[in-house]
Short mmCIF file of C-alpha atoms in Angstrom, two decimals:
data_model
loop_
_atom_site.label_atom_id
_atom_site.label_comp_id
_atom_site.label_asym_id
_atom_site.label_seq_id
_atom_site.Cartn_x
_atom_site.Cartn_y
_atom_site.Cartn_z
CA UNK W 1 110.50 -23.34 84.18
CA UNK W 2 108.51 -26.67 85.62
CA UNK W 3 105.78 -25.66 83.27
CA UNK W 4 108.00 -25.96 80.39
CA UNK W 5 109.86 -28.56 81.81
CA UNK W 6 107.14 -30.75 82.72
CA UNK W 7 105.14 -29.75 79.24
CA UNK W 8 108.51 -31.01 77.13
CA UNK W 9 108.39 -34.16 79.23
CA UNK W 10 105.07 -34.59 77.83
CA UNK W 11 105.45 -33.71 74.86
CA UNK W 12 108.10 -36.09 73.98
CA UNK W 13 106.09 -39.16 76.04
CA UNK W 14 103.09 -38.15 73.30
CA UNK W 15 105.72 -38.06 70.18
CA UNK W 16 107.15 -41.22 71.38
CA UNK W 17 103.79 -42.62 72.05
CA UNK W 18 103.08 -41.86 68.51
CA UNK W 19 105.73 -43.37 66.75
CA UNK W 20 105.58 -46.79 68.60
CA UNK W 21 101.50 -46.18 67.31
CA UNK W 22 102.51 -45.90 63.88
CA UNK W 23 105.69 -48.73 64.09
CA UNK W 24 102.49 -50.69 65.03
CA UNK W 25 100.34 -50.05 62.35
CA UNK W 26 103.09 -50.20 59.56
CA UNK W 27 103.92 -53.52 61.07
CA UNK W 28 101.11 -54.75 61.12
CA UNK W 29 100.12 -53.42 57.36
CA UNK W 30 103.26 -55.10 55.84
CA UNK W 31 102.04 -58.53 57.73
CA UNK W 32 98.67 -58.39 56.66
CA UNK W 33 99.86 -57.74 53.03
CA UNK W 34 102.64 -61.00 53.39
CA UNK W 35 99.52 -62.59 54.36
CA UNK W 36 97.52 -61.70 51.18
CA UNK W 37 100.56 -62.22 48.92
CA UNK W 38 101.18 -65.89 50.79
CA UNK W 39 97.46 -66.70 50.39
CA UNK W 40 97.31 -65.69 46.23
CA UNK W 41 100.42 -67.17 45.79
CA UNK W 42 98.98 -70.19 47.28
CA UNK W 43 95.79 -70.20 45.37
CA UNK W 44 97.79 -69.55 41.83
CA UNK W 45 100.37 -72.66 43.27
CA UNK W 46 96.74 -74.49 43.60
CA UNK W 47 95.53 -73.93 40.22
CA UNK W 48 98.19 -74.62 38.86
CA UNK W 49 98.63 -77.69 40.27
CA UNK W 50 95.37 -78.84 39.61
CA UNK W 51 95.70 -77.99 35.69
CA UNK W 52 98.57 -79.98 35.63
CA UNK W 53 96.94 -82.75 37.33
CA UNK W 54 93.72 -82.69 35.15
CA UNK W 55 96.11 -82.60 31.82
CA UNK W 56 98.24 -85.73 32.68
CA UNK W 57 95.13 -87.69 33.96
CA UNK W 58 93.35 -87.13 31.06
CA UNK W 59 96.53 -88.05 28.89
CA UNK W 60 96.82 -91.48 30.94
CA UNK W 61 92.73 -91.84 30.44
CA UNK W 62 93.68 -91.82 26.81
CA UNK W 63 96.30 -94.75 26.83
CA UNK W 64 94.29 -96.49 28.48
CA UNK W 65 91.42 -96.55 26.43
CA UNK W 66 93.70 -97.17 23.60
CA UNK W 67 96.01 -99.59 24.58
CA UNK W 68 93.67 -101.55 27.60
CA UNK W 69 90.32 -101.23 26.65
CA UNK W 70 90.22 -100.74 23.42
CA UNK W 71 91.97 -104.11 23.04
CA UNK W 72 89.84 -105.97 25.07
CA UNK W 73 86.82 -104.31 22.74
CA UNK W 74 88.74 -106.08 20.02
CA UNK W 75 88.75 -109.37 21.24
CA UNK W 76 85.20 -109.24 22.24
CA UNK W 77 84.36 -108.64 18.90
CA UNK W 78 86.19 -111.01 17.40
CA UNK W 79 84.74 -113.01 20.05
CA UNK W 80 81.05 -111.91 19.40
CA UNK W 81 81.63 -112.54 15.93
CA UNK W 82 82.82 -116.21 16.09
CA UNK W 83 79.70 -117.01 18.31
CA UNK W 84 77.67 -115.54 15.71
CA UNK W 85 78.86 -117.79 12.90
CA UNK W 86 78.81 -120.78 14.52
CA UNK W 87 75.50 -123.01 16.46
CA UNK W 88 78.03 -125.28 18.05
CA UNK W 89 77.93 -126.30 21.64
CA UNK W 90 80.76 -124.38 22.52
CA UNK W 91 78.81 -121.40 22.02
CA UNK W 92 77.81 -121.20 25.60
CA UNK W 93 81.21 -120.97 26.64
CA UNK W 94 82.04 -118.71 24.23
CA UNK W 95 78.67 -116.47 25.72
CA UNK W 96 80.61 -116.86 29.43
CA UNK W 97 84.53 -115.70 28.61
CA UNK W 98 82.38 -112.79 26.62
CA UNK W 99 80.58 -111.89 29.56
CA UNK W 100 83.46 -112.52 31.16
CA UNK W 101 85.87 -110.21 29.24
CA UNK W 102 83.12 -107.52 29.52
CA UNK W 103 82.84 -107.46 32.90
CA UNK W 104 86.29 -106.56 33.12
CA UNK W 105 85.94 -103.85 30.78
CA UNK W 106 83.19 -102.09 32.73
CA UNK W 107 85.93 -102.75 35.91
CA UNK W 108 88.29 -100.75 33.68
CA UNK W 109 85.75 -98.09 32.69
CA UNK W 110 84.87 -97.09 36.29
CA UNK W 111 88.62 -96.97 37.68
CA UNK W 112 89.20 -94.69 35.33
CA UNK W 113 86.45 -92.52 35.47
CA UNK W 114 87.21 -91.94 39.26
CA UNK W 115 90.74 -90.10 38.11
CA UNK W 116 88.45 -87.68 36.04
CA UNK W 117 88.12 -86.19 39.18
CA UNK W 118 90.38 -82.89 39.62
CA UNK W 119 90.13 -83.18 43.32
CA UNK W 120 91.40 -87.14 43.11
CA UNK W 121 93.66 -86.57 46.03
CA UNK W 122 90.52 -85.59 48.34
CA UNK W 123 88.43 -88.37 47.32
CA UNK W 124 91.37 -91.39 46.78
CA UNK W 125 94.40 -90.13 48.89
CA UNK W 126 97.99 -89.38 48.94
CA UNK W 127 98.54 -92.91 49.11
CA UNK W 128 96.55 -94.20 46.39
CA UNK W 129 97.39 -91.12 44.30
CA UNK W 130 101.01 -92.20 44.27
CA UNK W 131 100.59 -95.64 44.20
CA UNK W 132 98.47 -94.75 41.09
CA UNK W 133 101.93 -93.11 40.00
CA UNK W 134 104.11 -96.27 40.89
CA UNK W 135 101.73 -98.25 38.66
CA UNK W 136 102.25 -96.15 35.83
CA UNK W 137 105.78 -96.14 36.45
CA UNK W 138 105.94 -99.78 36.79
CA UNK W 139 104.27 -100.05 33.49
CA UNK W 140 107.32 -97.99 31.24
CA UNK W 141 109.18 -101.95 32.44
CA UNK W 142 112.36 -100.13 32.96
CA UNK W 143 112.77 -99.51 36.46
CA UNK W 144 111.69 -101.22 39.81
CA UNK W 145 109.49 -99.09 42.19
CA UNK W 146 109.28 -99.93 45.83
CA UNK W 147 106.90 -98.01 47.64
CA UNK W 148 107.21 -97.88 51.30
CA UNK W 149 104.21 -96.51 53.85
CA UNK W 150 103.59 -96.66 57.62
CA UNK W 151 99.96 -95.43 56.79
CA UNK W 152 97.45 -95.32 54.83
CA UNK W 153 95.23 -92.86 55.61
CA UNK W 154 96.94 -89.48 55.85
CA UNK W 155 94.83 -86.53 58.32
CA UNK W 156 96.52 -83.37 56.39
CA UNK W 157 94.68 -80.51 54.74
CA UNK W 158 94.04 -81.65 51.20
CA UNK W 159 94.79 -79.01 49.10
CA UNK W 160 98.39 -79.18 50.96
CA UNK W 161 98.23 -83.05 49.94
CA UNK W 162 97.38 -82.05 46.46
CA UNK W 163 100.69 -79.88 46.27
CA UNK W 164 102.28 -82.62 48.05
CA UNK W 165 101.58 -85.34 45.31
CA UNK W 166 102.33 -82.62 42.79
CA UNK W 167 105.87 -82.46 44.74
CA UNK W 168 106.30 -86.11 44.64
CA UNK W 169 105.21 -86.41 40.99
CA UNK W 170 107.93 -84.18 39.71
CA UNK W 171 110.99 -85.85 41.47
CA UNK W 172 109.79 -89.18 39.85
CA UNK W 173 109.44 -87.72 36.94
CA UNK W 174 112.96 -86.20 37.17
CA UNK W 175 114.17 -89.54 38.35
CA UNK W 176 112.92 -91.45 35.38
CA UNK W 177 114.31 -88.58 32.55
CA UNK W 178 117.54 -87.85 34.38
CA UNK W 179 118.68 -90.45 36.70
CA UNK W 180 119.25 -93.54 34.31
CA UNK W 181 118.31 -95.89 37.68
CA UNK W 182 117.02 -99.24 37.47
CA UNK W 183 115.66 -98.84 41.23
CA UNK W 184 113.39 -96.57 42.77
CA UNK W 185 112.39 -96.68 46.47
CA UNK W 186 110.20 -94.32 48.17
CA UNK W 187 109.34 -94.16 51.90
CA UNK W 188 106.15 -92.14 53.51
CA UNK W 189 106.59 -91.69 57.22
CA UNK W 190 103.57 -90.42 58.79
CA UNK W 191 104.10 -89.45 62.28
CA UNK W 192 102.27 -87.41 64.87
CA UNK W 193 104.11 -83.94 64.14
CA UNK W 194 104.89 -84.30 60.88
CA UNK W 195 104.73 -86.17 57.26
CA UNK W 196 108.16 -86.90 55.90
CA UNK W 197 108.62 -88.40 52.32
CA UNK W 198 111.50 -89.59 51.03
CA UNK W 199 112.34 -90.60 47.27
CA UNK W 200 116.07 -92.79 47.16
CA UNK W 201 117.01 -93.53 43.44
CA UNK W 202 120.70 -95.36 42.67
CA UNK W 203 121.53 -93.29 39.31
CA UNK W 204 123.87 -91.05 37.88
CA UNK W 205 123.47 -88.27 40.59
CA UNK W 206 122.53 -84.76 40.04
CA UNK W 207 125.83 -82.56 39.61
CA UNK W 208 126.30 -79.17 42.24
CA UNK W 209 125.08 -76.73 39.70
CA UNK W 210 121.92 -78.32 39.04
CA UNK W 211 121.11 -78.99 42.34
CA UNK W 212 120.91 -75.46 43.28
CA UNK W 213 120.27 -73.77 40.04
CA UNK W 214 117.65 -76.01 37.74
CA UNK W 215 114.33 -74.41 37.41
CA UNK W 216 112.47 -78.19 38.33
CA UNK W 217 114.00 -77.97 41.61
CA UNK W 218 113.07 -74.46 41.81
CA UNK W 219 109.52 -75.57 41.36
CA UNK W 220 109.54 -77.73 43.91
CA UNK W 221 110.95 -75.45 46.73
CA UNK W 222 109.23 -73.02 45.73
CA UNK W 223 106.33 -75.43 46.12
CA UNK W 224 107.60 -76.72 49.86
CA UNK W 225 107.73 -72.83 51.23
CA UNK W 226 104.34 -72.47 50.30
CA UNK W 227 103.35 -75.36 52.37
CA UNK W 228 105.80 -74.54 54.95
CA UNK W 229 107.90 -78.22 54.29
CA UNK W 230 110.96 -78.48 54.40
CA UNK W 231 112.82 -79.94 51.37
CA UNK W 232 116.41 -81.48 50.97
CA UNK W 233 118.39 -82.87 48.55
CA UNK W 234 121.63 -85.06 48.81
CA UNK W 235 123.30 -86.32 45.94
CA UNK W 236 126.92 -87.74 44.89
CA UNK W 237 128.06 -89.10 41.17
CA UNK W 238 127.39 -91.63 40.02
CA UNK W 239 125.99 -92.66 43.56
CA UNK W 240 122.36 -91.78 43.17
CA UNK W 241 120.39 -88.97 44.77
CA UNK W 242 118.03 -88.75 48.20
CA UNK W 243 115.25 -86.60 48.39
CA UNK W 244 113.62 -85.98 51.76
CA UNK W 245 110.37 -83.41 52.08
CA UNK W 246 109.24 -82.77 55.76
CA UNK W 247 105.71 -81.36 56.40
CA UNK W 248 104.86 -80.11 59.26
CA UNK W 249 101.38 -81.31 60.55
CA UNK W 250 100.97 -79.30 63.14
#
């Protein structure tokens, strides 16, 4: 009867051995899997991202040729072709507001070859990337930006800044279609533990349902949980709405 006893004893310390061995290796399956479905829905976040980015730069590239440079082209034809016709004195100050007028169109040119650049955020920075933004904003002339920083040079993984700017880009956009505002402030705090942005505007509000429910919002948590930031909205009628996204630096 020991025999048995004692074999039953360890028999059961074996099967229970066993089962916490295979808890163990289940768990750890289903986290290594979270893992791989976190990292490709990063990369497809990423890409996407980036397409987006690429499409609207090259859009902007386009007005500006058209609207900036192109212009400027114009006038130093006109200009060229004035000093052509004519052997007065004046030429040589005609020569200089050509040169002039050129120089700033070669200023132009390189600016805007440099957001070409998929990876802009990398090589410019959150910063410039959204003051970029607040430019274009700025130049619709329908609503005032203030833009609000504590630093200019933000340490944070830049593919997380890219998704960042991305998240950024998106509430101004929504601001500018939806809010009816004539003000837009946003702050960038960048502390030691962690980078919080926040984007005030003084519109119409956004109403309950939409808040929770509208698929651009959606976006854009879906975009913070990738990131692991935390993003909040508050909002009354007619009483304008506060965004606030927290990343985590650490």
């Amino acid at each position: 009867m020991l025999i048995i006893f004692s074999s039953l004893i360890i028999l059961m310390v074996l099967m229970m051995m066993i089962l916490i061995y295979v808890g163990f290796l289940r768990k750890k399956t289903e986290l290594v899997l979270q893992k791989q479905q976190n990292e490709l829905k990063f990369s497809q976040e990423l890409a996407l991202s980036q397409i987006e980015m690429r499409e609207q730069t090259l859009s902007y590239v386009g007005r500006e040729l058209h609207d900036d440079i192109g212009q400027k082209l114009s006038v130093a034809k006109m200009m060229t072709n004035k000093m052509n016709a004519t052997l007065q004195p004046d030429v040589q100050v005609l020569a200089k507001e050509l040169s002039e007028l050129l120089s700033e169109c070669i200023t132009d040119i390189r600016n805007l070859s440099k957001t070409f650049n998929t990876d802009q955020i990398e090589h410019v920075g959150l910063i410039d990337s959204i003051e970029r933004e607040v430019q274009r904003i700025e130049k619709l002339d329908f609503i005032t930006v203030r833009f609000v920083f504590n630093s200019h040079d933000i340490d944070i993984n830049p593919k997380h800044a890219l998704i960042l700017f991305r998240m950024v880009q998106e509430c101004l956009n929504n601001v500018l279609k939806h809010s009816r505002s004539k003000k837009l402030e946003i702050f960038l705090d960048d502390g030691d533990e962690s980078l919080d942005i926040r984007i005030v505007d003084f519109g119409v509000g956004i109403p309950k349902n939409l808040a929770t429910e509208g698929s651009g919002l959606r976006n854009i948590k879906n975009r913070a949980s990738i990131i692991k930031a935390e993003f909040l909205i508050s909002s009354e009628l007619n009483e304008g709405t506060e965004i606030r996204i927290v990343y985590p630096k650490k």
